PDB file of C-alpha atoms in Angstrom:
ATOM      1  CA  UNK A   1      -0.192  -0.381  -0.406  1.00 43.00           C
ATOM      2  CA  UNK A   2       1.351   2.944  -0.843  1.00 52.00           C
ATOM      3  CA  UNK A   3       5.099   4.288   0.374  1.00 61.00           C
ATOM      4  CA  UNK A   4       4.542   2.259   2.972  1.00 84.00           C
ATOM      5  CA  UNK A   5       6.334   4.513   5.888  1.00 85.00           C
ATOM      6  CA  UNK A   6       8.975   5.632   3.418  1.00 80.00           C
ATOM      7  CA  UNK A   7      10.150   9.058   4.120  1.00 76.00           C
ATOM      8  CA  UNK A   8       8.693   8.932   8.065  1.00 82.00           C
ATOM      9  CA  UNK A   9      10.855  10.031   9.444  1.00 65.00           C
ATOM     10  CA  UNK A  10      10.696   6.573  12.526  1.00 73.00           C
ATOM     11  CA  UNK A  11      11.747   7.178  15.936  1.00 66.00           C
ATOM     12  CA  UNK A  12      13.815   4.511  17.329  1.00 72.00           C
ATOM     13  CA  UNK A  13      12.827   4.489  21.338  1.00 76.00           C
ATOM     14  CA  UNK A  14      12.517   1.650  24.388  1.00 78.00           C
ATOM     15  CA  UNK A  15       8.773   0.441  25.126  1.00 78.00           C
ATOM     16  CA  UNK A  16       8.710   3.663  28.040  1.00 82.00           C
ATOM     17  CA  UNK A  17       8.978   6.244  26.046  1.00 84.00           C
ATOM     18  CA  UNK A  18       7.142   4.619  23.535  1.00 81.00           C
ATOM     19  CA  UNK A  19       4.138   3.866  25.276  1.00 84.00           C
ATOM     20  CA  UNK A  20       4.709   7.726  27.503  1.00 88.00           C
ATOM     21  CA  UNK A  21       4.905   9.099  23.948  1.00 90.00           C
ATOM     22  CA  UNK A  22       1.432   7.349  22.555  1.00 88.00           C
ATOM     23  CA  UNK A  23      -0.152   8.811  25.827  1.00 89.00           C
ATOM     24  CA  UNK A  24       0.565  12.429  24.969  1.00 93.00           C
ATOM     25  CA  UNK A  25       0.015  12.638  21.369  1.00 94.00           C
ATOM     26  CA  UNK A  26       3.617  12.424  20.154  1.00 93.00           C
ATOM     27  CA  UNK A  27       4.063   9.411  18.585  1.00 94.00           C
ATOM     28  CA  UNK A  28       1.815   7.281  16.551  1.00 94.00           C
ATOM     29  CA  UNK A  29       1.922   3.833  14.666  1.00 93.00           C
ATOM     30  CA  UNK A  30       1.637   4.067  11.169  1.00 95.00           C
ATOM     31  CA  UNK A  31       0.897   1.590   8.544  1.00 94.00           C
ATOM     32  CA  UNK A  32       1.655   3.488   5.660  1.00 93.00           C
ATOM     33  CA  UNK A  33       0.925   6.225   4.225  1.00 94.00           C
ATOM     34  CA  UNK A  34       0.644   7.504   0.255  1.00 93.00           C
ATOM     35  CA  UNK A  35      -0.543   9.937  -2.518  1.00 93.00           C
ATOM     36  CA  UNK A  36      -3.811   9.890  -3.799  1.00 88.00           C
ATOM     37  CA  UNK A  37      -6.702  11.781  -6.193  1.00 83.00           C
ATOM     38  CA  UNK A  38     -10.006  12.573  -5.945  1.00 78.00           C
ATOM     39  CA  UNK A  39     -10.086   8.751  -3.441  1.00 85.00           C
ATOM     40  CA  UNK A  40     -10.223   9.549   0.039  1.00 94.00           C
ATOM     41  CA  UNK A  41     -12.022  13.180   0.924  1.00 96.00           C
ATOM     42  CA  UNK A  42     -11.621  15.635  -2.151  1.00 96.00           C
ATOM     43  CA  UNK A  43      -8.385  17.313  -4.295  1.00 96.00           C
ATOM     44  CA  UNK A  44      -4.538  15.632  -3.673  1.00 96.00           C
ATOM     45  CA  UNK A  45      -4.809  13.920  -0.377  1.00 96.00           C
ATOM     46  CA  UNK A  46      -2.285  12.475   1.692  1.00 96.00           C
ATOM     47  CA  UNK A  47      -3.801   9.039   2.996  1.00 96.00           C
ATOM     48  CA  UNK A  48      -1.955   8.230   6.299  1.00 96.00           C
ATOM     49  CA  UNK A  49      -2.622   4.880   6.880  1.00 96.00           C
ATOM     50  CA  UNK A  50      -3.056   3.626  11.074  1.00 96.00           C
ATOM     51  CA  UNK A  51      -2.220   0.711  12.396  1.00 96.00           C
ATOM     52  CA  UNK A  52      -5.173  -1.016  14.705  1.00 97.00           C
ATOM     53  CA  UNK A  53      -8.875  -1.272  14.058  1.00 98.00           C
ATOM     54  CA  UNK A  54     -10.488  -3.210  16.788  1.00 97.00           C
ATOM     55  CA  UNK A  55     -13.903  -4.269  13.393  1.00 98.00           C
ATOM     56  CA  UNK A  56     -12.910  -7.810  11.210  1.00 97.00           C
ATOM     57  CA  UNK A  57     -14.627  -6.582   9.025  1.00 97.00           C
ATOM     58  CA  UNK A  58     -15.058 -10.191   6.811  1.00 97.00           C
ATOM     59  CA  UNK A  59     -14.297  -8.202   3.208  1.00 96.00           C
ATOM     60  CA  UNK A  60     -11.580  -5.651   4.714  1.00 95.00           C
ATOM     61  CA  UNK A  61      -8.369  -5.646   1.608  1.00 91.00           C
ATOM     62  CA  UNK A  62      -5.993  -4.177   4.784  1.00 91.00           C
ATOM     63  CA  UNK A  63      -6.000  -6.555   7.416  1.00 95.00           C
ATOM     64  CA  UNK A  64      -2.338  -5.813   7.856  1.00 94.00           C
ATOM     65  CA  UNK A  65      -3.786  -3.165   9.758  1.00 95.00           C
ATOM     66  CA  UNK A  66      -5.785  -4.642  12.416  1.00 96.00           C
ATOM     67  CA  UNK A  67      -2.808  -5.092  14.921  1.00 95.00           C
ATOM     68  CA  UNK A  68      -1.158  -1.719  16.304  1.00 93.00           C
ATOM     69  CA  UNK A  69       1.821  -3.823  17.350  1.00 91.00           C
ATOM     70  CA  UNK A  70       2.277  -4.099  12.896  1.00 91.00           C
ATOM     71  CA  UNK A  71       3.346  -0.698  12.620  1.00 92.00           C
ATOM     72  CA  UNK A  72       5.540   2.197  12.752  1.00 91.00           C
ATOM     73  CA  UNK A  73       6.658   4.270  15.265  1.00 91.00           C
ATOM     74  CA  UNK A  74       6.044   7.729  13.443  1.00 93.00           C
ATOM     75  CA  UNK A  75       6.482  11.267  15.319  1.00 94.00           C
ATOM     76  CA  UNK A  76       3.823  13.561  14.576  1.00 95.00           C
ATOM     77  CA  UNK A  77       6.301  16.074  14.064  1.00 94.00           C
ATOM     78  CA  UNK A  78       7.643  14.356  11.396  1.00 94.00           C
ATOM     79  CA  UNK A  79       4.203  13.684  10.086  1.00 96.00           C
ATOM     80  CA  UNK A  80       3.269  17.397   9.923  1.00 97.00           C
ATOM     81  CA  UNK A  81       6.752  18.361   8.490  1.00 96.00           C
ATOM     82  CA  UNK A  82       5.402  16.170   5.552  1.00 95.00           C
ATOM     83  CA  UNK A  83       1.982  17.992   5.410  1.00 97.00           C
ATOM     84  CA  UNK A  84       3.706  20.903   5.438  1.00 97.00           C
ATOM     85  CA  UNK A  85       5.632  19.851   2.415  1.00 96.00           C
ATOM     86  CA  UNK A  86       2.581  19.251   0.143  1.00 96.00           C
ATOM     87  CA  UNK A  87       0.617  21.958   1.639  1.00 96.00           C
ATOM     88  CA  UNK A  88       1.069  23.649  -2.736  1.00 97.00           C
ATOM     89  CA  UNK A  89      -0.472  20.768  -4.042  1.00 96.00           C
ATOM     90  CA  UNK A  90      -3.319  20.117  -1.473  1.00 97.00           C
ATOM     91  CA  UNK A  91      -4.150  24.372  -2.355  1.00 96.00           C
ATOM     92  CA  UNK A  92      -3.783  23.807  -5.735  1.00 97.00           C
ATOM     93  CA  UNK A  93      -5.944  20.985  -6.239  1.00 96.00           C
ATOM     94  CA  UNK A  94      -8.163  21.607  -2.642  1.00 96.00           C
ATOM     95  CA  UNK A  95      -7.074  18.269  -1.447  1.00 97.00           C
ATOM     96  CA  UNK A  96      -5.307  17.732   2.151  1.00 98.00           C
ATOM     97  CA  UNK A  97      -4.984  14.567   4.879  1.00 98.00           C
ATOM     98  CA  UNK A  98      -6.904  11.725   5.577  1.00 98.00           C
ATOM     99  CA  UNK A  99      -6.359  10.274   8.136  1.00 98.00           C
ATOM    100  CA  UNK A 100      -7.278   6.220   7.291  1.00 97.00           C
ATOM    101  CA  UNK A 101      -7.023   2.358   8.591  1.00 93.00           C
ATOM    102  CA  UNK A 102      -7.361   0.795  10.901  1.00 94.00           C
ATOM    103  CA  UNK A 103      -9.031   2.798  12.404  1.00 98.00           C
ATOM    104  CA  UNK A 104      -8.201   5.927  12.890  1.00 98.00           C
ATOM    105  CA  UNK A 105      -9.347   6.248  16.672  1.00 98.00           C
ATOM    106  CA  UNK A 106      -7.617   3.950  17.895  1.00 97.00           C
ATOM    107  CA  UNK A 107      -5.063   6.169  18.278  1.00 97.00           C
ATOM    108  CA  UNK A 108      -7.342   9.631  19.002  1.00 97.00           C
ATOM    109  CA  UNK A 109      -4.181  11.521  20.960  1.00 96.00           C
ATOM    110  CA  UNK A 110      -1.796  11.075  17.646  1.00 97.00           C
ATOM    111  CA  UNK A 111      -4.851  10.923  15.449  1.00 97.00           C
ATOM    112  CA  UNK A 112      -5.611  14.733  18.072  1.00 98.00           C
ATOM    113  CA  UNK A 113      -1.918  16.314  16.912  1.00 97.00           C
ATOM    114  CA  UNK A 114      -1.990  15.907  13.384  1.00 98.00           C
ATOM    115  CA  UNK A 115      -5.586  17.115  12.538  1.00 98.00           C
ATOM    116  CA  UNK A 116      -4.642  19.789  14.664  1.00 98.00           C
ATOM    117  CA  UNK A 117      -1.286  20.865  13.303  1.00 98.00           C
ATOM    118  CA  UNK A 118      -3.165  20.697  10.335  1.00 98.00           C
ATOM    119  CA  UNK A 119      -5.828  22.679  10.664  1.00 97.00           C
ATOM    120  CA  UNK A 120      -3.171  25.509  11.700  1.00 97.00           C
ATOM    121  CA  UNK A 121      -1.469  24.773   8.728  1.00 97.00           C
ATOM    122  CA  UNK A 122      -4.918  25.800   6.859  1.00 97.00           C
ATOM    123  CA  UNK A 123      -4.367  22.294   5.045  1.00 98.00           C
ATOM    124  CA  UNK A 124      -8.167  20.541   5.203  1.00 98.00           C
ATOM    125  CA  UNK A 125      -8.407  17.351   6.596  1.00 98.00           C
ATOM    126  CA  UNK A 126     -10.865  13.988   7.290  1.00 98.00           C
ATOM    127  CA  UNK A 127     -10.681  11.302   8.603  1.00 98.00           C
ATOM    128  CA  UNK A 128     -12.153   7.435   7.852  1.00 98.00           C
ATOM    129  CA  UNK A 129     -13.821   5.933  10.059  1.00 98.00           C
ATOM    130  CA  UNK A 130     -16.596   2.881  10.903  1.00 98.00           C
ATOM    131  CA  UNK A 131     -17.382   5.259  14.039  1.00 98.00           C
ATOM    132  CA  UNK A 132     -17.886   2.521  16.086  1.00 98.00           C
ATOM    133  CA  UNK A 133     -14.631   4.137  18.413  1.00 98.00           C
ATOM    134  CA  UNK A 134     -16.931   7.404  17.957  1.00 98.00           C
ATOM    135  CA  UNK A 135     -16.317   7.838  21.900  1.00 97.00           C
ATOM    136  CA  UNK A 136     -12.910   8.163  21.017  1.00 97.00           C
ATOM    137  CA  UNK A 137     -13.570  11.716  19.208  1.00 98.00           C
ATOM    138  CA  UNK A 138     -13.746  14.370  21.629  1.00 97.00           C
ATOM    139  CA  UNK A 139     -15.847  17.458  21.407  1.00 96.00           C
ATOM    140  CA  UNK A 140     -12.016  19.562  20.912  1.00 96.00           C
ATOM    141  CA  UNK A 141     -10.552  16.358  17.828  1.00 97.00           C
ATOM    142  CA  UNK A 142     -14.072  17.371  15.541  1.00 98.00           C
ATOM    143  CA  UNK A 143     -13.916  21.056  15.384  1.00 98.00           C
ATOM    144  CA  UNK A 144     -10.124  19.829  13.568  1.00 98.00           C
ATOM    145  CA  UNK A 145     -12.123  17.853  11.584  1.00 98.00           C
ATOM    146  CA  UNK A 146     -13.486  19.265   8.306  1.00 98.00           C
ATOM    147  CA  UNK A 147     -14.914  15.684   6.360  1.00 98.00           C
ATOM    148  CA  UNK A 148     -15.352  12.822   8.176  1.00 98.00           C
ATOM    149  CA  UNK A 149     -15.571   9.355   4.979  1.00 98.00           C
ATOM    150  CA  UNK A 150     -18.559   7.475   7.585  1.00 98.00           C
ATOM    151  CA  UNK A 151     -18.212   3.499   7.002  1.00 98.00           C
ATOM    152  CA  UNK A 152     -22.200   2.123   7.012  1.00 98.00           C
ATOM    153  CA  UNK A 153     -21.373  -1.203   7.027  1.00 97.00           C
ATOM    154  CA  UNK A 154     -24.873  -2.871   7.276  1.00 98.00           C
ATOM    155  CA  UNK A 155     -28.478  -1.344   8.208  1.00 98.00           C
ATOM    156  CA  UNK A 156     -29.806  -4.386   9.894  1.00 98.00           C
ATOM    157  CA  UNK A 157     -27.926  -5.089  13.650  1.00 98.00           C
ATOM    158  CA  UNK A 158     -27.524  -8.259  12.989  1.00 98.00           C
ATOM    159  CA  UNK A 159     -25.886  -8.186   9.276  1.00 98.00           C
ATOM    160  CA  UNK A 160     -23.271  -5.411  11.088  1.00 98.00           C
ATOM    161  CA  UNK A 161     -22.651  -8.660  13.998  1.00 98.00           C
ATOM    162  CA  UNK A 162     -21.631 -10.993  10.741  1.00 98.00           C
ATOM    163  CA  UNK A 163     -20.445  -8.734   8.523  1.00 98.00           C
ATOM    164  CA  UNK A 164     -17.582  -6.314  11.197  1.00 98.00           C
ATOM    165  CA  UNK A 165     -18.357  -8.449  14.429  1.00 98.00           C
ATOM    166  CA  UNK A 166     -19.264  -6.017  16.467  1.00 98.00           C
ATOM    167  CA  UNK A 167     -22.113  -3.799  17.309  1.00 98.00           C
ATOM    168  CA  UNK A 168     -24.443  -1.409  14.904  1.00 98.00           C
ATOM    169  CA  UNK A 169     -24.935   1.454  17.805  1.00 98.00           C
ATOM    170  CA  UNK A 170     -21.736   3.556  17.812  1.00 98.00           C
ATOM    171  CA  UNK A 171     -22.009   4.159  14.195  1.00 98.00           C
ATOM    172  CA  UNK A 172     -24.252   5.675  14.782  1.00 98.00           C
ATOM    173  CA  UNK A 173     -24.361   7.809  17.880  1.00 98.00           C
ATOM    174  CA  UNK A 174     -21.022   9.297  16.105  1.00 98.00           C
ATOM    175  CA  UNK A 175     -23.048   9.833  12.661  1.00 98.00           C
ATOM    176  CA  UNK A 176     -26.046  11.486  15.046  1.00 98.00           C
ATOM    177  CA  UNK A 177     -22.635  13.222  17.085  1.00 98.00           C
ATOM    178  CA  UNK A 178     -21.445  15.024  13.815  1.00 98.00           C
ATOM    179  CA  UNK A 179     -24.800  16.034  12.060  1.00 98.00           C
ATOM    180  CA  UNK A 180     -24.957  17.933  15.556  1.00 98.00           C
ATOM    181  CA  UNK A 181     -21.369  19.483  15.175  1.00 98.00           C
ATOM    182  CA  UNK A 182     -22.726  20.339  11.798  1.00 98.00           C
ATOM    183  CA  UNK A 183     -19.396  18.340   9.730  1.00 98.00           C
ATOM    184  CA  UNK A 184     -19.753  17.291   6.312  1.00 98.00           C
ATOM    185  CA  UNK A 185     -19.943  13.686   5.740  1.00 98.00           C
ATOM    186  CA  UNK A 186     -19.110  11.093   2.826  1.00 98.00           C
ATOM    187  CA  UNK A 187     -21.011   7.728   3.585  1.00 98.00           C
ATOM    188  CA  UNK A 188     -19.860   4.946   2.697  1.00 98.00           C
ATOM    189  CA  UNK A 189     -21.735   1.670   2.216  1.00 98.00           C
ATOM    190  CA  UNK A 190     -19.133  -1.604   1.001  1.00 98.00           C
ATOM    191  CA  UNK A 191     -22.125  -3.405  -1.511  1.00 98.00           C
ATOM    192  CA  UNK A 192     -21.256  -8.042  -0.863  1.00 98.00           C
ATOM    193  CA  UNK A 193     -22.967 -10.019  -2.380  1.00 98.00           C
ATOM    194  CA  UNK A 194     -24.288 -12.564  -0.201  1.00 97.00           C
ATOM    195  CA  UNK A 195     -23.688 -10.607   2.396  1.00 98.00           C
ATOM    196  CA  UNK A 196     -24.473  -6.933   2.670  1.00 98.00           C
ATOM    197  CA  UNK A 197     -25.938  -6.684  -0.528  1.00 98.00           C
ATOM    198  CA  UNK A 198     -29.986  -7.312   0.933  1.00 98.00           C
ATOM    199  CA  UNK A 199     -32.634  -5.048  -0.549  1.00 98.00           C
ATOM    200  CA  UNK A 200     -33.899  -4.737   3.101  1.00 98.00           C
ATOM    201  CA  UNK A 201     -30.604  -4.207   5.150  1.00 98.00           C
ATOM    202  CA  UNK A 202     -29.997  -1.370   2.000  1.00 98.00           C
ATOM    203  CA  UNK A 203     -32.987   0.772   3.249  1.00 98.00           C
ATOM    204  CA  UNK A 204     -32.071   0.108   7.086  1.00 98.00           C
ATOM    205  CA  UNK A 205     -28.587   1.230   5.754  1.00 98.00           C
ATOM    206  CA  UNK A 206     -30.421   4.724   3.842  1.00 98.00           C
ATOM    207  CA  UNK A 207     -32.933   4.845   6.966  1.00 98.00           C
ATOM    208  CA  UNK A 208     -29.230   5.825   8.509  1.00 98.00           C
ATOM    209  CA  UNK A 209     -28.249   7.800   6.802  1.00 98.00           C
ATOM    210  CA  UNK A 210     -31.376  10.217   6.360  1.00 98.00           C
ATOM    211  CA  UNK A 211     -31.137  11.085  10.803  1.00 97.00           C
ATOM    212  CA  UNK A 212     -28.352  13.400   8.839  1.00 98.00           C
ATOM    213  CA  UNK A 213     -29.711  15.064   6.292  1.00 96.00           C
ATOM    214  CA  UNK A 214     -28.219  18.440   6.584  1.00 97.00           C
ATOM    215  CA  UNK A 215     -23.930  17.287   6.588  1.00 97.00           C
ATOM    216  CA  UNK A 216     -24.604  14.273   4.133  1.00 98.00           C
ATOM    217  CA  UNK A 217     -23.429  15.276   0.897  1.00 98.00           C
ATOM    218  CA  UNK A 218     -22.594  12.320  -0.941  1.00 97.00           C
ATOM    219  CA  UNK A 219     -23.850   8.607  -0.521  1.00 98.00           C
ATOM    220  CA  UNK A 220     -20.887   6.094  -1.577  1.00 98.00           C
ATOM    221  CA  UNK A 221     -21.748   2.362  -3.271  1.00 98.00           C
ATOM    222  CA  UNK A 222     -18.091   1.111  -3.281  1.00 97.00           C
ATOM    223  CA  UNK A 223     -17.754  -2.645  -5.012  1.00 97.00           C
ATOM    224  CA  UNK A 224     -17.071  -5.706  -2.773  1.00 97.00           C
ATOM    225  CA  UNK A 225     -13.270  -6.639  -4.363  1.00 94.00           C
ATOM    226  CA  UNK A 226     -10.827  -9.654  -3.902  1.00 92.00           C
ATOM    227  CA  UNK A 227      -7.469  -7.271  -3.869  1.00 88.00           C
ATOM    228  CA  UNK A 228      -6.842  -8.107  -0.044  1.00 86.00           C
ATOM    229  CA  UNK A 229      -7.589 -12.054  -0.260  1.00 91.00           C
ATOM    230  CA  UNK A 230      -3.794 -13.014  -0.662  1.00 91.00           C
ATOM    231  CA  UNK A 231      -2.746 -10.674   2.210  1.00 92.00           C
ATOM    232  CA  UNK A 232      -5.433 -12.339   4.650  1.00 94.00           C
ATOM    233  CA  UNK A 233      -3.609 -15.712   3.338  1.00 89.00           C
ATOM    234  CA  UNK A 234       0.371 -14.385   4.117  1.00 92.00           C
ATOM    235  CA  UNK A 235      -1.033 -13.949   7.916  1.00 93.00           C
ATOM    236  CA  UNK A 236      -2.211 -16.537   8.124  1.00 92.00           C
ATOM    237  CA  UNK A 237      -6.407 -15.290   8.567  1.00 93.00           C
ATOM    238  CA  UNK A 238      -9.003 -17.277   7.075  1.00 94.00           C
ATOM    239  CA  UNK A 239     -10.503 -15.558   4.521  1.00 95.00           C
ATOM    240  CA  UNK A 240     -14.520 -16.251   4.402  1.00 95.00           C
ATOM    241  CA  UNK A 241     -15.321 -14.216   1.084  1.00 96.00           C
ATOM    242  CA  UNK A 242     -13.063 -16.769  -1.468  1.00 94.00           C
ATOM    243  CA  UNK A 243     -15.868 -17.866  -2.776  1.00 95.00           C
ATOM    244  CA  UNK A 244     -17.879 -14.405  -3.565  1.00 97.00           C
ATOM    245  CA  UNK A 245     -17.655 -12.694  -6.393  1.00 96.00           C
ATOM    246  CA  UNK A 246     -17.533  -8.676  -6.625  1.00 97.00           C
ATOM    247  CA  UNK A 247     -21.180  -7.324  -7.215  1.00 98.00           C
ATOM    248  CA  UNK A 248     -22.388  -7.735 -10.744  1.00 98.00           C
ATOM    249  CA  UNK A 249     -23.373  -4.022 -12.966  1.00 97.00           C
ATOM    250  CA  UNK A 250     -27.353  -4.319 -12.190  1.00 98.00           C
ATOM    251  CA  UNK A 251     -26.694  -5.203  -8.483  1.00 98.00           C
ATOM    252  CA  UNK A 252     -24.793  -1.756  -7.457  1.00 98.00           C
ATOM    253  CA  UNK A 253     -26.589  -0.205 -10.027  1.00 98.00           C
ATOM    254  CA  UNK A 254     -29.780  -1.325  -8.203  1.00 98.00           C
ATOM    255  CA  UNK A 255     -28.592  -0.318  -4.333  1.00 98.00           C
ATOM    256  CA  UNK A 256     -27.492   3.212  -5.986  1.00 98.00           C
ATOM    257  CA  UNK A 257     -31.346   3.561  -7.056  1.00 98.00           C
ATOM    258  CA  UNK A 258     -32.474   2.639  -3.403  1.00 98.00           C
ATOM    259  CA  UNK A 259     -30.051   5.844  -2.281  1.00 98.00           C
ATOM    260  CA  UNK A 260     -31.298   7.949  -5.040  1.00 98.00           C
ATOM    261  CA  UNK A 261     -34.748   7.091  -4.344  1.00 97.00           C
ATOM    262  CA  UNK A 262     -33.860   8.895  -1.070  1.00 96.00           C
ATOM    263  CA  UNK A 263     -32.569  11.463  -2.511  1.00 97.00           C
ATOM    264  CA  UNK A 264     -29.444  11.503  -1.952  1.00 97.00           C
ATOM    265  CA  UNK A 265     -26.736  12.256  -4.256  1.00 98.00           C
ATOM    266  CA  UNK A 266     -24.679   8.879  -5.161  1.00 98.00           C
ATOM    267  CA  UNK A 267     -21.388   7.901  -6.425  1.00 93.00           C
TER     268      UNK A 267
END
């Protein structure tokens, strides 16, 4: 994925100092970073993939970000300096920084430091999150977030649990907070045949997103793919979707039409 941690000075610190620096937000566990255009938010963006995630989505294409210990230690100062270098690119394209994962809110203090540093530099900020750890996001952190890519992975609680291994409600609660704060949201939904594609499940996702009519500016339907399959196997994890095919164009369009019928702008 991207450049790994190339270009980010990996800090060699002992275990005690590392824990202390992580507690204060000076140090984070980073899997990789990359420059992308019109994928993880508007414009050209530096997307930083954090290590660690509490969910175990069956379709995850980055299972190598499951464990925080598998990331590389990177200081907040180093990352902010890298962002500053790209500020002219961000300004020219309307881009910025996106903190992704893994799950960015597994490392809330580090994320908060990066977001504030970026905002102080006038850089557009975005987080890509399931919302499951939304309680870790402080009100102060919200003030430094311009956009949230909120992954609503299922609308039926039982389907959500089967898909992620976790509960749906925290995502809804976080979405409600974002709506109350007036923070722009791009809602995302991964379409997996035989898992999340049921008509009623999609309608339930639409019901959830409809709670936030004033701040959800788009809904993105992301078709399932098999790009992460080899990673699961190389890590020794059991991959349960080995026989699942990507959705046919007709299914993708049916789901997009379901969201359009509810008045959403759909990508």
